[in-house]
CSV table of C-alpha atoms in Angstrom, one decimal:
chain,number,residue,atom,x,y,z
A,802,MET,CA,-9.9,97.5,-5.8
A,803,ARG,CA,-9.5,93.9,-6.0
A,804,LEU,CA,-11.3,93.7,-8.7
A,805,LYS,CA,-10.5,96.3,-10.7
A,806,LYS,CA,-7.3,95.2,-10.5
A,807,LEU,CA,-8.0,91.5,-11.0
A,808,ALA,CA,-9.9,92.8,-14.5
A,809,ALA,CA,-7.0,95.2,-15.9
A,810,ALA,CA,-4.4,92.6,-15.7
A,811,GLY,CA,-6.0,89.0,-16.2
A,812,SER,CA,-7.9,90.7,-19.5
A,813,ALA,CA,-5.2,90.6,-21.0
A,814,ALA,CA,-2.9,87.8,-19.1
A,815,LEU,CA,-6.1,84.9,-20.4
A,816,VAL,CA,-6.0,86.2,-24.1
A,817,MET,CA,-1.9,85.7,-23.8
A,818,LEU,CA,-2.6,82.2,-21.8
A,819,ALA,CA,-5.0,81.5,-24.6
A,820,LEU,CA,-2.4,82.5,-27.8
A,821,THR,CA,1.1,80.6,-26.0
A,822,ALA,CA,-0.3,77.4,-24.9
A,823,CYS,CA,0.8,75.2,-27.5
A,824,GLY,CA,3.6,75.7,-30.2
A,825,GLY,CA,4.7,73.7,-33.3
A,826,PHE,CA,2.0,74.0,-35.1
A,827,GLU,CA,3.9,75.8,-39.1
A,828,ALA,CA,1.7,78.7,-40.3
A,829,PRO,CA,0.0,77.4,-44.1
A,830,ALA,CA,0.7,80.0,-47.0
A,831,ASP,CA,-2.5,81.2,-47.1
A,832,ALA,CA,-2.6,81.9,-43.2
A,833,GLY,CA,-0.8,84.9,-43.4
A,834,SER,CA,3.1,83.9,-43.1
A,835,ASP,CA,5.3,84.0,-46.1
A,836,PRO,CA,6.1,80.2,-47.4
A,837,SER,CA,9.6,81.3,-48.0
A,838,GLY,CA,10.6,81.6,-44.7
A,839,GLY,CA,11.8,85.5,-45.4
A,840,ALA,CA,11.4,88.4,-43.7
A,841,GLY,CA,10.3,90.4,-46.8
A,842,GLY,CA,7.1,90.1,-49.5
A,843,ALA,CA,3.9,91.0,-49.8
A,844,GLU,CA,1.9,89.0,-47.5
A,845,ALA,CA,-2.0,88.1,-47.9
A,846,GLU,CA,-4.7,89.0,-45.7
A,847,THR,CA,-6.3,86.2,-43.4
A,848,VAL,CA,-10.1,87.4,-42.6
A,849,LEU,CA,-11.3,85.7,-39.8
A,850,LYS,CA,-14.4,84.9,-39.5
A,851,VAL,CA,-16.6,85.0,-36.4
A,852,ALA,CA,-19.7,83.4,-35.9
A,853,PHE,CA,-22.3,84.9,-34.1
A,854,ASN,CA,-25.9,84.1,-32.8
A,855,GLN,CA,-27.5,88.2,-32.6
A,856,ASN,CA,-27.9,91.7,-34.6
A,857,ALA,CA,-24.7,93.7,-35.5
A,858,ASP,CA,-25.5,95.9,-33.1
A,859,HIS,CA,-25.2,93.9,-30.4
A,860,PRO,CA,-21.9,95.2,-27.9
A,861,GLN,CA,-20.5,92.0,-28.4
A,862,ALA,CA,-20.7,92.2,-31.9
A,863,VAL,CA,-19.6,96.1,-32.0
A,864,ALA,CA,-17.0,95.2,-29.7
A,865,LEU,CA,-15.7,92.5,-31.6
A,866,THR,CA,-15.9,94.2,-35.4
A,867,ASN,CA,-14.0,97.6,-33.4
A,868,PHE,CA,-11.4,94.2,-32.7
A,869,GLY,CA,-10.9,93.3,-36.0
A,870,GLU,CA,-10.2,96.9,-37.4
A,871,ARG,CA,-8.1,97.8,-34.5
A,872,LEU,CA,-6.6,94.4,-35.5
A,873,ALA,CA,-5.7,94.8,-39.2
A,874,GLU,CA,-4.1,98.2,-38.6
A,875,ARG,CA,-1.7,96.7,-36.0
A,876,THR,CA,-1.4,93.9,-38.7
A,877,GLU,CA,-0.9,96.2,-41.4
A,878,GLY,CA,-3.5,94.0,-43.2
A,879,ARG,CA,-1.9,90.3,-42.3
A,880,TYR,CA,-5.0,90.1,-40.8
A,881,SER,CA,-8.7,91.4,-40.6
A,882,VAL,CA,-12.0,90.5,-38.9
A,883,GLU,CA,-15.5,89.6,-40.4
A,884,VAL,CA,-18.3,88.7,-37.9
A,885,TYR,CA,-21.3,86.9,-39.2
A,886,PRO,CA,-24.1,88.0,-37.3
A,887,ASN,CA,-27.5,86.1,-36.9
A,888,GLU,CA,-26.5,82.9,-37.3
A,889,THR,CA,-25.3,83.3,-40.7
A,890,LEU,CA,-22.4,80.6,-40.0
A,891,GLY,CA,-25.2,78.0,-38.0
A,892,THR,CA,-26.7,78.0,-34.8
A,893,GLN,CA,-24.4,77.9,-31.8
A,894,LYS,CA,-23.9,74.3,-31.2
A,895,ASP,CA,-23.1,73.8,-35.1
A,896,THR,CA,-20.4,76.6,-34.8
A,897,ILE,CA,-18.4,75.1,-32.4
A,898,GLU,CA,-17.9,71.9,-34.1
A,899,LEU,CA,-16.7,73.9,-37.3
A,900,VAL,CA,-14.5,75.7,-35.3
A,901,GLN,CA,-12.8,72.5,-34.1
A,902,ALA,CA,-13.1,71.4,-37.8
A,903,GLY,CA,-11.0,74.4,-38.3
A,904,SER,CA,-13.6,75.5,-40.9
A,905,ILE,CA,-14.2,78.4,-39.3
A,906,ASP,CA,-12.0,80.8,-37.6
A,907,LEU,CA,-13.7,82.4,-34.7
A,908,ALA,CA,-17.2,81.6,-32.7
A,909,MET,CA,-19.1,83.5,-29.7
A,910,ILE,CA,-21.0,80.7,-27.8
A,911,ALA,CA,-23.1,80.8,-24.7
A,912,GLY,CA,-21.3,79.4,-21.4
A,913,SER,CA,-23.4,76.4,-21.1
A,914,LEU,CA,-22.6,75.1,-24.4
A,915,MET,CA,-18.8,74.3,-22.9
A,916,GLU,CA,-20.3,71.8,-20.2
A,917,ASN,CA,-20.2,69.6,-23.2
A,918,PHE,CA,-16.9,69.8,-23.3
A,919,ASN,CA,-15.8,69.7,-19.3
A,920,GLU,CA,-18.9,69.9,-17.2
A,921,ASP,CA,-16.7,72.0,-14.6
A,922,PHE,CA,-18.0,75.1,-16.4
A,923,VAL,CA,-21.1,74.8,-14.6
A,924,VAL,CA,-19.5,76.9,-11.9
A,925,PHE,CA,-19.8,79.6,-14.1
A,926,ASN,CA,-23.4,79.3,-15.5
A,927,LEU,CA,-24.8,78.7,-11.4
A,928,PRO,CA,-27.2,81.5,-9.6
A,929,TYR,CA,-25.4,84.0,-8.4
A,930,THR,CA,-22.3,83.1,-9.1
A,931,PHE,CA,-21.3,86.3,-10.1
A,932,ASP,CA,-21.9,89.8,-7.4
A,933,SER,CA,-21.5,92.2,-10.2
A,934,GLN,CA,-20.7,92.9,-14.1
A,935,GLU,CA,-17.1,93.5,-12.7
A,936,HIS,CA,-16.9,90.7,-10.4
A,937,GLN,CA,-17.9,88.2,-13.5
A,938,LYS,CA,-14.8,90.4,-16.1
A,939,ALA,CA,-12.4,90.1,-13.7
A,940,VAL,CA,-12.9,86.3,-12.6
A,941,ILE,CA,-13.1,85.0,-16.2
A,942,ASN,CA,-10.6,86.7,-17.6
A,943,ASP,CA,-7.9,85.9,-14.7
A,944,PRO,CA,-5.6,83.0,-15.6
A,945,GLU,CA,-4.8,82.3,-12.1
A,946,ILE,CA,-9.1,81.1,-11.7
A,947,THR,CA,-9.1,80.0,-15.2
A,948,GLY,CA,-6.2,78.9,-16.8
A,949,ASP,CA,-6.8,75.1,-16.3
A,950,LEU,CA,-10.6,75.3,-16.8
A,951,TYR,CA,-10.0,76.4,-20.3
A,952,SER,CA,-6.9,74.3,-21.0
A,953,SER,CA,-9.1,71.3,-20.4
A,954,VAL,CA,-10.5,71.6,-23.7
A,955,GLU,CA,-7.7,72.5,-26.3
A,956,ASP,CA,-7.4,68.5,-26.6
A,957,GLN,CA,-10.9,68.6,-28.3
A,958,ASN,CA,-9.9,71.7,-30.7
A,959,ILE,CA,-11.1,74.5,-28.6
A,960,SER,CA,-8.5,77.5,-27.4
A,961,VAL,CA,-11.3,79.9,-25.0
A,962,LEU,CA,-9.7,82.6,-26.0
A,963,ALA,CA,-11.8,85.6,-23.7
A,964,GLY,CA,-14.9,85.5,-21.7
A,965,PHE,CA,-17.3,88.4,-22.2
A,966,HIS,CA,-20.3,89.5,-20.2
A,967,GLY,CA,-23.8,88.4,-21.6
A,968,GLY,CA,-26.4,90.1,-19.1
A,969,ILE,CA,-27.8,89.7,-15.9
A,970,ARG,CA,-30.7,87.4,-16.0
A,971,ASN,CA,-34.1,88.9,-13.5
A,972,VAL,CA,-37.5,88.1,-13.6
A,973,TYR,CA,-40.7,90.0,-15.3
A,974,ASN,CA,-43.8,89.0,-15.2
A,975,SER,CA,-47.5,90.2,-16.4
A,976,VAL,CA,-49.0,89.0,-13.1
A,977,GLY,CA,-47.7,92.1,-10.5
A,978,PRO,CA,-44.0,93.0,-8.9
A,979,VAL,CA,-42.1,89.7,-7.6
A,980,GLU,CA,-40.0,90.8,-4.3
A,981,LYS,CA,-39.1,87.3,-2.6
A,982,PRO,CA,-40.1,83.8,-3.9
A,983,GLU,CA,-43.1,83.5,-2.5
A,984,ASP,CA,-44.5,86.1,-4.8
A,985,LEU,CA,-43.4,84.1,-7.8
A,986,ALA,CA,-46.2,80.7,-6.7
A,987,GLY,CA,-48.5,80.2,-9.1
A,988,MET,CA,-46.8,81.6,-12.0
A,989,LYS,CA,-45.7,80.0,-14.7
A,990,ILE,CA,-42.2,81.4,-16.2
A,991,ARG,CA,-39.9,80.7,-19.7
A,992,VAL,CA,-36.4,79.7,-18.8
A,993,ILE,CA,-34.0,78.2,-21.3
A,994,GLU,CA,-34.8,74.5,-21.9
A,995,SER,CA,-32.3,72.3,-19.3
A,996,ASP,CA,-33.1,70.8,-16.1
A,997,THR,CA,-31.3,73.1,-14.5
A,998,ASN,CA,-33.2,75.9,-15.0
A,999,LEU,CA,-35.8,74.3,-14.9
A,1000,ARG,CA,-34.9,73.3,-11.3
A,1001,MET,CA,-33.6,76.7,-10.6
A,1002,MET,CA,-37.0,78.6,-11.3
A,1003,GLU,CA,-38.7,76.0,-9.3
A,1004,LEU,CA,-36.6,76.7,-6.0
A,1005,MET,CA,-37.4,80.4,-7.4
A,1006,GLY,CA,-40.9,79.8,-6.2
A,1007,GLY,CA,-42.3,79.6,-10.1
A,1008,THR,CA,-43.0,76.9,-12.1
A,1009,GLY,CA,-40.3,77.0,-15.3
A,1010,THR,CA,-41.4,76.3,-19.1
A,1011,PRO,CA,-39.1,75.5,-21.6
A,1012,MET,CA,-40.3,77.5,-25.0
A,1013,GLY,CA,-37.7,79.3,-27.9
A,1014,GLN,CA,-37.5,82.8,-27.5
A,1015,GLY,CA,-39.6,83.5,-30.9
A,1016,ASP,CA,-42.7,82.0,-28.9
A,1017,VAL,CA,-42.4,84.4,-25.7
A,1018,TYR,CA,-44.3,87.3,-26.5
A,1019,THR,CA,-47.2,85.2,-28.3
A,1020,ALA,CA,-47.3,83.2,-24.8
A,1021,ILE,CA,-47.7,85.9,-22.6
A,1022,GLN,CA,-50.2,87.6,-24.7
A,1023,SER,CA,-52.5,84.6,-25.1
A,1024,GLY,CA,-51.8,83.4,-21.0
A,1025,VAL,CA,-50.3,80.6,-21.3
A,1026,ILE,CA,-47.0,81.8,-19.5
A,1027,ASP,CA,-47.1,84.7,-17.4
A,1028,GLY,CA,-43.5,86.1,-18.2
A,1029,GLY,CA,-39.6,85.1,-18.6
A,1030,GLU,CA,-36.4,85.9,-17.4
A,1031,ASN,CA,-33.9,87.4,-19.3
A,1032,ASN,CA,-31.7,91.0,-19.6
A,1033,GLU,CA,-33.1,94.1,-20.4
A,1034,SER,CA,-31.9,94.6,-23.5
A,1035,ILE,CA,-34.0,91.4,-24.5
A,1036,TYR,CA,-36.9,92.5,-23.0
A,1037,ALA,CA,-37.6,95.4,-24.8
A,1038,ASN,CA,-35.9,94.8,-27.5
A,1039,LEU,CA,-38.6,92.4,-27.9
A,1040,LYS,CA,-41.2,94.1,-26.7
A,1041,HIS,CA,-41.7,92.0,-23.9
A,1042,ASP,CA,-42.7,95.6,-21.9
A,1043,GLU,CA,-45.9,95.7,-24.1
A,1044,ILE,CA,-47.0,92.4,-21.7
A,1045,ALA,CA,-45.0,91.5,-19.4
A,1046,PRO,CA,-44.9,94.8,-17.5
A,1047,TYR,CA,-43.3,94.1,-14.4
A,1048,TYR,CA,-39.9,93.8,-14.4
A,1049,SER,CA,-37.8,92.5,-10.8
A,1050,TYR,CA,-34.5,92.9,-10.3
A,1051,THR,CA,-33.9,88.5,-9.2
A,1052,GLN,CA,-30.5,89.1,-10.6
A,1053,HIS,CA,-29.8,85.0,-11.0
A,1054,LEU,CA,-28.0,84.4,-13.3
A,1055,MET,CA,-25.5,86.4,-15.8
A,1056,PHE,CA,-23.7,83.8,-18.0
A,1057,PRO,CA,-20.3,84.8,-19.6
A,1058,ASP,CA,-20.1,84.5,-22.9
A,1059,TYR,CA,-16.6,82.6,-24.7
A,1060,LEU,CA,-15.1,84.2,-27.9
A,1061,ILE,CA,-13.0,80.7,-28.8
A,1062,ALA,CA,-10.9,79.9,-31.3
A,1063,ASN,CA,-9.6,76.2,-33.2
A,1064,PRO,CA,-5.9,76.4,-31.3
A,1065,ALA,CA,-4.3,75.9,-34.7
A,1066,LEU,CA,-5.2,79.0,-35.7
A,1067,LEU,CA,-3.4,80.9,-33.3
A,1068,GLU,CA,-0.5,78.1,-33.6
A,1069,GLY,CA,0.3,80.1,-36.5
A,1070,MET,CA,0.2,83.6,-35.8
A,1071,SER,CA,3.9,85.1,-35.7
A,1072,GLU,CA,4.7,86.5,-32.2
A,1073,GLU,CA,4.2,89.9,-33.2
A,1074,ASP,CA,0.5,89.6,-34.6
A,1075,ARG,CA,0.0,87.4,-31.6
A,1076,THR,CA,0.9,90.1,-28.6
A,1077,ALA,CA,-1.1,93.0,-30.9
A,1078,PHE,CA,-4.3,90.0,-31.1
A,1079,GLN,CA,-3.3,89.4,-27.8
A,1080,GLU,CA,-4.2,93.2,-27.2
A,1081,GLU,CA,-7.1,94.2,-28.8
A,1082,LEU,CA,-8.8,91.6,-27.9
A,1083,ALA,CA,-8.0,92.5,-23.5
A,1084,ALA,CA,-8.8,96.0,-25.6
A,1085,ALA,CA,-12.4,94.4,-26.8
A,1086,ILE,CA,-13.4,93.2,-23.5
A,1087,ASP,CA,-13.4,95.9,-21.6
A,1088,GLU,CA,-15.0,97.8,-24.1
A,1089,GLU,CA,-17.7,95.4,-24.7
A,1090,ALA,CA,-18.2,95.8,-21.2
A,1091,GLU,CA,-19.2,99.7,-21.5
A,1092,LEU,CA,-21.4,99.0,-24.4
A,1093,TRP,CA,-23.3,96.6,-22.4
A,1094,LYS,CA,-23.2,99.4,-19.6
A,1095,ALA,CA,-25.3,102.2,-22.2
A,1096,GLU,CA,-27.4,99.2,-23.9
A,1097,ILE,CA,-28.7,98.1,-20.4
A,1098,GLU,CA,-29.2,101.8,-19.5
A,1099,ALA,CA,-31.1,102.7,-22.8
A,1100,SER,CA,-33.2,99.4,-22.3
A,1101,HIS,CA,-34.4,100.1,-19.2
A,1102,ALA,CA,-35.4,104.0,-20.5
A,1103,ALA,CA,-36.9,102.7,-23.7
A,1104,ALA,CA,-39.2,100.1,-21.7
A,1105,GLU,CA,-40.1,102.4,-18.9
A,1106,GLU,CA,-41.2,104.7,-21.8
A,1107,ALA,CA,-42.9,101.8,-23.2
A,1108,GLY,CA,-45.2,101.3,-19.0
A,1109,ALA,CA,-42.3,99.1,-17.4
A,1110,GLN,CA,-43.0,99.0,-14.2
A,1111,PHE,CA,-39.1,97.9,-12.7
A,1112,ASN,CA,-38.4,96.6,-8.7
A,1113,GLU,CA,-35.7,95.4,-6.5
A,1114,VAL,CA,-36.0,91.8,-4.5
A,1115,ASP,CA,-35.3,90.3,-1.6
A,1116,ILE,CA,-32.1,89.4,-3.1
A,1117,GLU,CA,-30.8,86.5,-0.2
A,1118,ALA,CA,-33.8,85.3,0.3
A,1119,PHE,CA,-33.4,83.7,-3.8
A,1120,ARG,CA,-29.5,83.0,-3.1
A,1121,THR,CA,-30.7,81.0,0.0
A,1122,ALA,CA,-33.8,79.1,-1.8
A,1123,LEU,CA,-31.7,78.7,-4.6
A,1124,GLN,CA,-28.2,77.2,-2.4
A,1125,PRO,CA,-29.8,73.8,-3.1
A,1126,LEU,CA,-29.2,73.7,-6.7
A,1127,ILE,CA,-25.2,75.4,-6.4
A,1128,GLU,CA,-24.7,72.0,-4.1
A,1129,GLU,CA,-26.3,69.7,-6.3
A,1130,LYS,CA,-23.9,70.7,-9.2
A,1131,LEU,CA,-20.9,71.4,-7.7
A,1132,ALA,CA,-20.0,68.1,-8.1
A,1133,SER,CA,-16.6,67.1,-8.4
A,1134,ASP,CA,-13.8,68.4,-6.0
A,1135,VAL,CA,-12.1,70.8,-8.8
A,1136,ALA,CA,-16.2,72.8,-9.8
A,1137,LYS,CA,-16.1,73.0,-5.5
A,1138,ASP,CA,-12.3,74.8,-5.4
A,1139,LEU,CA,-12.9,76.8,-8.7
A,1140,TYR,CA,-16.2,78.4,-7.1
A,1141,ASP,CA,-14.2,78.9,-3.5
A,1142,GLN,CA,-12.0,81.0,-6.2
A,1143,VAL,CA,-15.5,83.0,-8.2
A,1144,ARG,CA,-16.6,83.9,-4.3
A,1145,ALA,CA,-13.7,83.8,-2.8
A,1146,ALA,CA,-12.4,86.9,-5.6
A,1147,ALA,CA,-16.1,89.0,-4.9
A,1148,GLU,CA,-14.9,89.7,-1.0
């Protein structure tokens, strides 16, 4: 019940916090304001470009597209949104820099990238920080928990508008079901390239192998690696179920993704348009959560039809095995306090 209340109030409150954090910016004429200062007269439409790294059918892309349509209606055409999928505007790392420079308006980025701007963001990228999708959604959009963290990067021209669910990562392989850390012994598992993820897989019992996502299918097929770790959508849509049919619900990672903007963009909105933006973005967070559930259900069914076998695991055994990594990464008092707040919200 506590999580439901946090989720309901937090999404709207966090977006409002981001929109009102700074003041004193005078909107340029091409941002939809009337340069004369009058209330009348036609206002030019501003199309907000959103950089996105996956396809247009992804739950986040669909939710943002629908958000844009509602925003256009609410602002009578003063603002609309156009999603640019498949890294059309650049890699996530590149689009962060473009947002900072004001060259593009919005970008959806992986939570791990925010560690480059404040190391305390690591809290949300650690194993077993979140117990469920609902737990994650509630805390990452609760200003009482994340307000100081998110505002800490505004002096670097980054405004974190909202956190979105990015799936739950589980282990899959070509050898057999994994139920406990010992079952991963001797297996080479593809992980995201980082020291943290290599250490994570080591503690989970396997050997982490960094590799680009596009190379994973062939690498498993040829025996270079034994499997990977990702959500059911990636697993099914990339056909990894064909060559690694054992999917085990380790639920070890639940990275958030963040919608970011340059603070100047938000400061240039009128109070009326800010309210519309805030309310419709909060609705997009809720919509994306439901779209993810539908996507995972469909992906699970498709993978099963392709021959995949799904199994539950001893979560506590994996959680205990990964505790040293969590303790290593909570290096600051701020990070420790933030982690404690997140865990307390799950109780």
